mmCIF file of C-alpha atoms in Angstrom:
data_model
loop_
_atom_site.group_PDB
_atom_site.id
_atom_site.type_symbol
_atom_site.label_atom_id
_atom_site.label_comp_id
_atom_site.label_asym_id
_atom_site.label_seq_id
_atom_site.Cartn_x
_atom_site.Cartn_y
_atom_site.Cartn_z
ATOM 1 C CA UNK A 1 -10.259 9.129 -7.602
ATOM 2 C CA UNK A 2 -9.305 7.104 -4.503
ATOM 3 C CA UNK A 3 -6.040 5.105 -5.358
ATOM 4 C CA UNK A 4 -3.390 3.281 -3.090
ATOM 5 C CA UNK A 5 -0.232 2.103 -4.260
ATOM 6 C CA UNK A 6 1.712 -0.323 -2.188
ATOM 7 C CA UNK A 7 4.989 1.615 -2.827
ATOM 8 C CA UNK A 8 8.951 0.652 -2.849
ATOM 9 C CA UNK A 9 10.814 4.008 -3.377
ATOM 10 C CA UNK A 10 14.027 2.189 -3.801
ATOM 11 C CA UNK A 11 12.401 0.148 -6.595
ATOM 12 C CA UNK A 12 12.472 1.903 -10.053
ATOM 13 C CA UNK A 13 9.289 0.682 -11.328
ATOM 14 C CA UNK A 14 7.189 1.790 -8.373
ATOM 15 C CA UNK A 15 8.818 5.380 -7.997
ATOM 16 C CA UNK A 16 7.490 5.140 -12.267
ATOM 17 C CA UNK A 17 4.281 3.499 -11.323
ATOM 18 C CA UNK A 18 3.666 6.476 -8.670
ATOM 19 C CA UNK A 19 4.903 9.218 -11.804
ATOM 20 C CA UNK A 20 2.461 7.105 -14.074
ATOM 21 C CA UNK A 21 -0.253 7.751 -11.732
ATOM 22 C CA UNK A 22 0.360 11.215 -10.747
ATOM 23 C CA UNK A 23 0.288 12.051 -14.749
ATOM 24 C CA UNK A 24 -2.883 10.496 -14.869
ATOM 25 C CA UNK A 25 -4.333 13.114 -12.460
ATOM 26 C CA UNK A 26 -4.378 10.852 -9.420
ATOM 27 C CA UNK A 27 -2.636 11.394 -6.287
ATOM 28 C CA UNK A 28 -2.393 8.547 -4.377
ATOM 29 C CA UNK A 29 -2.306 7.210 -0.586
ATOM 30 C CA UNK A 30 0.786 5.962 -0.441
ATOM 31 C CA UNK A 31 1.852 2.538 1.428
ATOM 32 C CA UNK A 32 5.472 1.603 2.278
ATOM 33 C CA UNK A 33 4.604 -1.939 3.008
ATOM 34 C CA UNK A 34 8.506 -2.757 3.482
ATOM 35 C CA UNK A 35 7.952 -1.197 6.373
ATOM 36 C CA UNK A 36 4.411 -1.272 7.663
ATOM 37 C CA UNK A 37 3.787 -5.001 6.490
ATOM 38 C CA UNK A 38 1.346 -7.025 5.711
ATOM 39 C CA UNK A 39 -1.629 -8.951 6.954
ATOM 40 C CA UNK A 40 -2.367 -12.532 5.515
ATOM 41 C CA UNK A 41 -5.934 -11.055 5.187
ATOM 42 C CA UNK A 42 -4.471 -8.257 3.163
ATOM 43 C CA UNK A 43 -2.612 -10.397 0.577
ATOM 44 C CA UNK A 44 -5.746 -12.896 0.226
ATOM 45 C CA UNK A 45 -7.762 -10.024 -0.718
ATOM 46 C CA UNK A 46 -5.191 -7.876 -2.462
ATOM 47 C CA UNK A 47 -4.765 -11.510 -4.467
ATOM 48 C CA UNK A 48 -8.242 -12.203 -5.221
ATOM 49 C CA UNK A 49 -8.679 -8.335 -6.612
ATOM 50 C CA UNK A 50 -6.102 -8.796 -8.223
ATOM 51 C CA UNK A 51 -6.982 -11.681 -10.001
ATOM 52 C CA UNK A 52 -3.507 -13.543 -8.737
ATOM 53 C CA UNK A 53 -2.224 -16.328 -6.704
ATOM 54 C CA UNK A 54 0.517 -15.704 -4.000
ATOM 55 C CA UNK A 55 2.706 -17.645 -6.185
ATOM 56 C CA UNK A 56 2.274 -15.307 -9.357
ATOM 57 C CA UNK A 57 2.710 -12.397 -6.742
ATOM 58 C CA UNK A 58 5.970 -13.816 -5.584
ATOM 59 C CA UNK A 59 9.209 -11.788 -5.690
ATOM 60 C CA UNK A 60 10.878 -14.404 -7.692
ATOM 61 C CA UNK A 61 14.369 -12.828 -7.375
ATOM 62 C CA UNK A 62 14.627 -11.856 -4.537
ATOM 63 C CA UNK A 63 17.204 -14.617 -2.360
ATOM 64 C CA UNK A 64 15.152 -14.977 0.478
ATOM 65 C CA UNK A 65 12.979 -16.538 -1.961
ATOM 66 C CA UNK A 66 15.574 -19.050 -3.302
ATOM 67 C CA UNK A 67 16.532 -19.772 0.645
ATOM 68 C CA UNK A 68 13.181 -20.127 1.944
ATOM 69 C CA UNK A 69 12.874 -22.768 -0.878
ATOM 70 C CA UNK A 70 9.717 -20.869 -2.384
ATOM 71 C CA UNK A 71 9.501 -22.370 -6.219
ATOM 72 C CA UNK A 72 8.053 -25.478 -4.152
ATOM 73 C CA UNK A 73 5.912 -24.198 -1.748
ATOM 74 C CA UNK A 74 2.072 -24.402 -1.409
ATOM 75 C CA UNK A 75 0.422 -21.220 -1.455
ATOM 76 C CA UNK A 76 0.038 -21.080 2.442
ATOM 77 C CA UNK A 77 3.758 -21.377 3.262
ATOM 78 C CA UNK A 78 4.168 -18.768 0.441
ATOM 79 C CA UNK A 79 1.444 -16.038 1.886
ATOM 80 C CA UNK A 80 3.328 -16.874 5.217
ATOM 81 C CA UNK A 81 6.568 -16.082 4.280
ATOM 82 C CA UNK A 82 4.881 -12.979 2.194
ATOM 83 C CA UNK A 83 3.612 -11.976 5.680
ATOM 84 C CA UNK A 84 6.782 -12.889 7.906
ATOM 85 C CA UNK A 85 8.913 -10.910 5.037
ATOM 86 C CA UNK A 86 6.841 -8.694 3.443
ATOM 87 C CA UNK A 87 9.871 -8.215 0.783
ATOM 88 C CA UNK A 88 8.774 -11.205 -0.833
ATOM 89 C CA UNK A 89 5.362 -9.384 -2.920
ATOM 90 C CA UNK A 90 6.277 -8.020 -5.745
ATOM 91 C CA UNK A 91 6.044 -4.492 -6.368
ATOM 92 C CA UNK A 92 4.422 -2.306 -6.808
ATOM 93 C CA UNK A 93 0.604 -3.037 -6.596
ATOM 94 C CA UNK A 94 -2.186 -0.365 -6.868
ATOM 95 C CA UNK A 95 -5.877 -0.385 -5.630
ATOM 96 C CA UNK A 96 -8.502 1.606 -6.614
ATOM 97 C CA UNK A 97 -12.625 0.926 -6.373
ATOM 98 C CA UNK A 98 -12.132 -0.626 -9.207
ATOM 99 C CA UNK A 99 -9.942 -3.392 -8.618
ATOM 100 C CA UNK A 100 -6.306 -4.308 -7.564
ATOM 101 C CA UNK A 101 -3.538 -4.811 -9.968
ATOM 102 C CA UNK A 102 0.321 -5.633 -10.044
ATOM 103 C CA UNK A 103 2.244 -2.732 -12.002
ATOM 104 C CA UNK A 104 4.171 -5.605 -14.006
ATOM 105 C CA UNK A 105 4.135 -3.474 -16.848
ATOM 106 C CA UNK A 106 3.033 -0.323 -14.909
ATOM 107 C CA UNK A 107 0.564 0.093 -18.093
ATOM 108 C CA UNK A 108 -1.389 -2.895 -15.866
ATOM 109 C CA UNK A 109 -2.656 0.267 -13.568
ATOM 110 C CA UNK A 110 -4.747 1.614 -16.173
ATOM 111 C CA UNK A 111 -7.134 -1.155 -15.949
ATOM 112 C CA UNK A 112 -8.276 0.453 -12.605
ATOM 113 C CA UNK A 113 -8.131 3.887 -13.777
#
């Protein structure tokens, strides 16, 4: 099975998410968006799969959030600042031909499986 997983190795829950999915017999192409980025067309679609808005995607916690004053935002300014600081998604998300989805519990991923 084709799988991606938009990856954070410094986040806990993605280096489990990627152990989740390599139990599950799937070795996946993985994306350090921290430091490739994103496109705005990527989040749109990575969204829509998902079945999210940019707002539930949002890195809630993170303090660029609270600075960039976020919580108000329409969901333009928020998939611009998503794009401009590609910290701001949450993590991690995974994509298979199946669909996208957020690993918020990582159990989420086994929709796609």
């Amino acid at each position: 099975m084709d799988a991606t997983i938009y990856h954070n190795p410094r986040c806990s829950t993605s280096r489990k998410t990627l152990d989740h999915l390599r139990a599950a017999g799937v070795e996946p192409t993985v994306v350090k968006y921290l430091d490739e980025g994103w496109t705005r067309d990527q989040l749109v679609q990575l969204f829509a799969d998902a079945g999210l808005t940019a707002s539930q995607a949002a890195r809630k916690r993170e303090p660029l959030y609270k600075e960039l004053n976020l919580a108000e935002a329409s969901e333009d300014k928020i998939l611009d600042a998503m794009v401009a600081n590609p910290v701001l998604v949450e993590r991690p998300f995974v994509v298979t031909a199946k669909g996208a989805r957020l690993a918020r519990p990582i159990e989420n991923v086994d929709e796609v499986l």
